[in-house]
Amino acid sequence: MSKPQLIIFDTTLRDGEQSPGAAMTREEKLRIARQLERMRVDVIEAGFAAASPGDFEAIHAIAEAIKESTVCSLARANEKDVRRAGEAIRPAARGRIHTFIATSPIHMEKKLRMKPDEVVAAAVQAVKWAREYTDDVEFSAEDAVRSDFDFLCRVFDAVIKAGAKTINVPDTVGYSIPAEWGARMRALIENVPDADKVIWSTHCHNDLGLAVANSLAAVQNGARQVECTLNGLGERAGNAALEEVVMAVKTRKDLFPVETRIDTTQIVAASRLVSQITGYVVQPNKAIVGANAFAHESGIHQDGVLKHRETYEIMRAEDVGWHANRISLGKLSGRNAFRTKLAELGIQLDSEEALNAAFARFKELADKKREIFDEDLHAIVSDEMVTPEVEHYKLVSFRFHSETGEQPLAELTLSVGGIEQHAQATGSGPVDATFRAIESVANSGAELLLYSVNAITTGTDAQGEVTVRLAKEGRIVNGQGADTDIIVASAKAYLNALNKLHARAERLNPQL
Ligand code: KIV
Ligand code: ZN
């Protein structure tokens, strides 16, 4: 590397998971973490250890599995959180504790009900506890954007003296604009004593659609770490999108004094995996990873690109991993090829039994579909990883009838806690009939917030991937289902969401 490194800190598994319904299981988080490691992300924020036993377990498992990236846990500035984070990252080859406390007048007064002096003391103490576990301690001043500048300098000075090695400056509420954010970063670096002994980091939310622009402005003004998420997933309007930050720095080398270690050819695979697991579909015109990001529609553009690619393209599609998964497996592929492909994708199934079941699903799909792509394999594995204890509702058999001039009818048998129940219902369409039939058995009382269908790959034989978002008593879950038949995929997605509502444990939200 000839330029100084820009550290890419991915928080898809923590801030990204705070998107409504995006909660992930331990296995799902592990799959994403392995893909992040393959992409050479420097720091993986694997979760918030004190939030729930499930979060703790997931961070611990990721700390055990990941060797190349630093694994980090978030912790509020209190002893219990910090010690929990310390325990969670203990197995990591490189572990980091990221502790934070709010520093803006509104947060200190209304949320924390703490005096500024108490906030400084809590921050210092949290960093000292964290240093008992690792030298790699990051401190964040939550709502730095609305914090008093002199107070921010005072807090940062104190935590650097206490042993923090990375100082993160968050725009928690997505309020800043690039010129202001860049100036704030520069002023902090110029005014905080020993600023040159630490890494300065930026963490921007996207409420005004400026998270990436603000992050890049901070980099041009001295930040050497960007906190971001794949597809810009995250609380409210999301966080800065990793793929956009990385490609801006790579494409505009002339403007940035830094470079990243990211293997950009892994970006599309990572984006797809996150979208598939969380059910957050990527909009077609999304920069870098949207289906249309490299598609030229107008005749003038097509003509130009055919004559000389750079007329309309500033990046190459293959540099971010488009078309990289063209070959995968086919009907004749055997168990060994299947196992090897899963390993390449970072997928580890727990047992031979799980592998056999996934292989049987693969063969079934290969009979219906000419080519199997990586995304298809991820979808199969997502289905297979549903453990029996969380599969309270299970589809046993399903039939539906739809004909011009007739009301669509769905008939199904569900296993509910191991007991089979039959149901049938009509609806305005086959999906409506299917959901009504399921509800006539489940009686969940959940509200349907979102129903979306997406083709996993191209071609009419592609698997349809359905996302169903349900809300009940303040909890929101996303369910996914994939099948070459989209009505079956819809039934699977609805049942997956019901199972999540049934199984879901309470968790803490770090911003509360
Ligand atoms: O947005 C924010 O302030 C955060 C902190 C916990 C870093 O996510
Ligand atoms: Zn955040």
CSV table of N, CA and C in Angstrom, one decimal, residues 386-439:
chain,number,residue,atom,x,y,z
A,386,VAL,N,-33.0,-23.1,9.5
A,386,VAL,CA,-34.1,-22.9,10.4
A,386,VAL,C,-34.1,-24.1,11.4
A,387,THR,N,-33.8,-23.9,12.6
A,387,THR,CA,-33.7,-25.0,13.6
A,387,THR,C,-35.1,-25.4,14.1
A,388,PRO,N,-35.3,-26.7,14.3
A,388,PRO,CA,-36.7,-27.2,14.7
A,388,PRO,C,-37.3,-26.4,15.8
A,389,GLU,N,-36.5,-26.0,16.8
A,389,GLU,CA,-37.2,-25.3,17.9
A,389,GLU,C,-37.8,-23.9,17.5
A,390,VAL,N,-37.2,-23.3,16.5
A,390,VAL,CA,-37.8,-22.1,16.1
A,390,VAL,C,-38.8,-22.3,15.0
A,391,GLU,N,-39.0,-23.5,14.5
A,391,GLU,CA,-39.9,-23.8,13.4
A,391,GLU,C,-41.2,-24.3,14.0
A,392,HIS,N,-41.9,-23.4,14.8
A,392,HIS,CA,-43.2,-23.8,15.4
A,392,HIS,C,-44.2,-24.0,14.4
A,393,TYR,N,-44.3,-23.2,13.3
A,393,TYR,CA,-45.2,-23.4,12.2
A,393,TYR,C,-44.4,-24.0,11.0
A,394,LYS,N,-44.9,-25.1,10.5
A,394,LYS,CA,-44.2,-25.7,9.4
A,394,LYS,C,-45.2,-26.0,8.3
A,395,LEU,N,-44.8,-25.8,7.0
A,395,LEU,CA,-45.7,-26.1,5.9
A,395,LEU,C,-45.6,-27.6,5.6
A,396,VAL,N,-46.7,-28.3,5.7
A,396,VAL,CA,-46.6,-29.8,5.4
A,396,VAL,C,-47.1,-30.0,4.0
A,397,SER,N,-48.2,-29.5,3.6
A,397,SER,CA,-48.6,-29.6,2.2
A,397,SER,C,-49.4,-28.3,1.8
A,398,PHE,N,-49.4,-28.1,0.5
A,398,PHE,CA,-50.0,-26.8,0.0
A,398,PHE,C,-50.5,-27.0,-1.4
A,399,ARG,N,-51.7,-26.5,-1.6
A,399,ARG,CA,-52.3,-26.5,-2.9
A,399,ARG,C,-53.1,-25.2,-3.2
A,400,PHE,N,-53.0,-24.7,-4.3
A,400,PHE,CA,-53.8,-23.5,-4.6
A,400,PHE,C,-54.4,-23.6,-6.0
A,401,HIS,N,-55.5,-22.9,-6.1
A,401,HIS,CA,-56.2,-22.9,-7.4
A,401,HIS,C,-56.5,-21.5,-7.8
A,402,SER,N,-56.2,-21.1,-9.0
A,402,SER,CA,-56.4,-19.8,-9.5
A,402,SER,C,-56.8,-19.8,-11.0
A,403,GLU,N,-57.9,-19.2,-11.3
A,403,GLU,CA,-58.5,-19.3,-12.7
A,403,GLU,C,-59.2,-18.0,-13.0
A,404,THR,N,-59.2,-17.6,-14.3
A,404,THR,CA,-59.9,-16.3,-14.6
A,404,THR,C,-61.4,-16.5,-14.3
A,405,GLY,N,-61.8,-15.4,-13.6
A,405,GLY,CA,-63.3,-15.4,-13.3
A,405,GLY,C,-63.6,-16.1,-12.0
A,406,GLU,N,-62.6,-16.8,-11.4
A,406,GLU,CA,-62.9,-17.6,-10.1
A,406,GLU,C,-62.1,-16.9,-9.0
A,407,GLN,N,-62.6,-17.1,-7.8
A,407,GLN,CA,-61.9,-16.6,-6.6
A,407,GLN,C,-60.7,-17.6,-6.3
A,408,PRO,N,-59.5,-17.1,-6.2
A,408,PRO,CA,-58.4,-18.0,-5.9
A,408,PRO,C,-58.6,-18.7,-4.5
A,409,LEU,N,-58.2,-19.9,-4.5
A,409,LEU,CA,-58.4,-20.7,-3.3
A,409,LEU,C,-57.1,-21.4,-2.8
A,410,ALA,N,-56.8,-21.3,-1.5
A,410,ALA,CA,-55.6,-21.9,-1.0
A,410,ALA,C,-56.0,-23.0,0.0
A,411,GLU,N,-55.4,-24.1,-0.1
A,411,GLU,CA,-55.6,-25.2,0.9
A,411,GLU,C,-54.3,-25.6,1.4
A,412,LEU,N,-54.2,-25.7,2.7
A,412,LEU,CA,-52.9,-26.2,3.2
A,412,LEU,C,-53.0,-27.0,4.5
A,413,THR,N,-51.9,-27.7,4.8
A,413,THR,CA,-51.8,-28.4,6.1
A,413,THR,C,-50.5,-27.8,6.7
A,414,LEU,N,-50.7,-27.3,8.0
A,414,LEU,CA,-49.6,-26.8,8.7
A,414,LEU,C,-49.3,-27.7,9.9
A,415,SER,N,-48.1,-27.8,10.3
A,415,SER,CA,-47.8,-28.4,11.5
A,415,SER,C,-47.6,-27.3,12.5
A,416,VAL,N,-48.4,-27.3,13.6
A,416,VAL,CA,-48.3,-26.2,14.6
A,416,VAL,C,-47.8,-26.8,15.9
A,417,GLY,N,-46.6,-26.6,16.3
A,417,GLY,CA,-46.0,-27.2,17.5
A,417,GLY,C,-46.1,-28.7,17.4
A,418,GLY,N,-46.0,-29.3,16.2
A,418,GLY,CA,-46.0,-30.7,16.0
A,418,GLY,C,-47.3,-31.3,15.7
A,419,ILE,N,-48.4,-30.5,15.8
A,419,ILE,CA,-49.7,-31.0,15.5
A,419,ILE,C,-50.2,-30.5,14.2
A,420,GLU,N,-50.7,-31.5,13.3
A,420,GLU,CA,-51.1,-31.0,12.0
A,420,GLU,C,-52.5,-30.4,12.0
A,421,GLN,N,-52.6,-29.3,11.3
A,421,GLN,CA,-54.0,-28.7,11.1
A,421,GLN,C,-54.2,-28.3,9.7
A,422,HIS,N,-55.4,-28.5,9.2
A,422,HIS,CA,-55.8,-28.2,7.8
A,422,HIS,C,-56.5,-26.8,7.8
A,423,ALA,N,-56.4,-26.2,6.6
A,423,ALA,CA,-57.1,-24.9,6.5
A,423,ALA,C,-57.3,-24.6,5.0
A,424,GLN,N,-58.4,-23.9,4.7
A,424,GLN,CA,-58.5,-23.4,3.4
A,424,GLN,C,-59.2,-22.0,3.4
A,425,ALA,N,-58.8,-21.2,2.4
A,425,ALA,CA,-59.4,-19.8,2.4
A,425,ALA,C,-59.4,-19.3,0.9
A,426,THR,N,-60.3,-18.4,0.7
A,426,THR,CA,-60.2,-17.7,-0.6
A,426,THR,C,-59.7,-16.3,-0.4
A,427,GLY,N,-59.3,-15.6,-1.5
A,427,GLY,CA,-58.8,-14.3,-1.3
A,427,GLY,C,-58.8,-13.5,-2.6
A,428,SER,N,-58.4,-12.3,-2.6
A,428,SER,CA,-58.4,-11.5,-3.8
A,428,SER,C,-57.4,-11.9,-4.8
A,429,GLY,N,-56.4,-12.6,-4.4
A,429,GLY,CA,-55.4,-13.2,-5.2
A,429,GLY,C,-54.8,-14.5,-4.5
A,430,PRO,N,-54.0,-15.2,-5.2
A,430,PRO,CA,-53.5,-16.5,-4.6
A,430,PRO,C,-52.7,-16.2,-3.3
A,431,VAL,N,-51.9,-15.1,-3.3
A,431,VAL,CA,-51.1,-14.8,-2.1
A,431,VAL,C,-52.0,-14.4,-0.9
A,432,ASP,N,-53.0,-13.6,-1.2
A,432,ASP,CA,-54.0,-13.2,-0.2
A,432,ASP,C,-54.7,-14.4,0.4
A,433,ALA,N,-55.1,-15.3,-0.5
A,433,ALA,CA,-55.8,-16.6,-0.1
A,433,ALA,C,-54.9,-17.4,0.8
A,434,THR,N,-53.6,-17.5,0.4
A,434,THR,CA,-52.6,-18.3,1.2
A,434,THR,C,-52.4,-17.7,2.6
A,435,PHE,N,-52.3,-16.4,2.7
A,435,PHE,CA,-52.0,-15.7,4.0
A,435,PHE,C,-53.3,-15.9,4.9
A,436,ARG,N,-54.5,-15.8,4.2
A,436,ARG,CA,-55.7,-16.0,5.0
A,436,ARG,C,-55.8,-17.4,5.6
A,437,ALA,N,-55.4,-18.4,4.7
A,437,ALA,CA,-55.5,-19.8,5.2
A,437,ALA,C,-54.6,-20.0,6.3
A,438,ILE,N,-53.3,-19.4,6.2
A,438,ILE,CA,-52.4,-19.6,7.3
A,438,ILE,C,-52.9,-18.9,8.6
A,439,GLU,N,-53.4,-17.7,8.4
A,439,GLU,CA,-53.9,-17.0,9.6
A,439,GLU,C,-55.2,-17.7,10.3
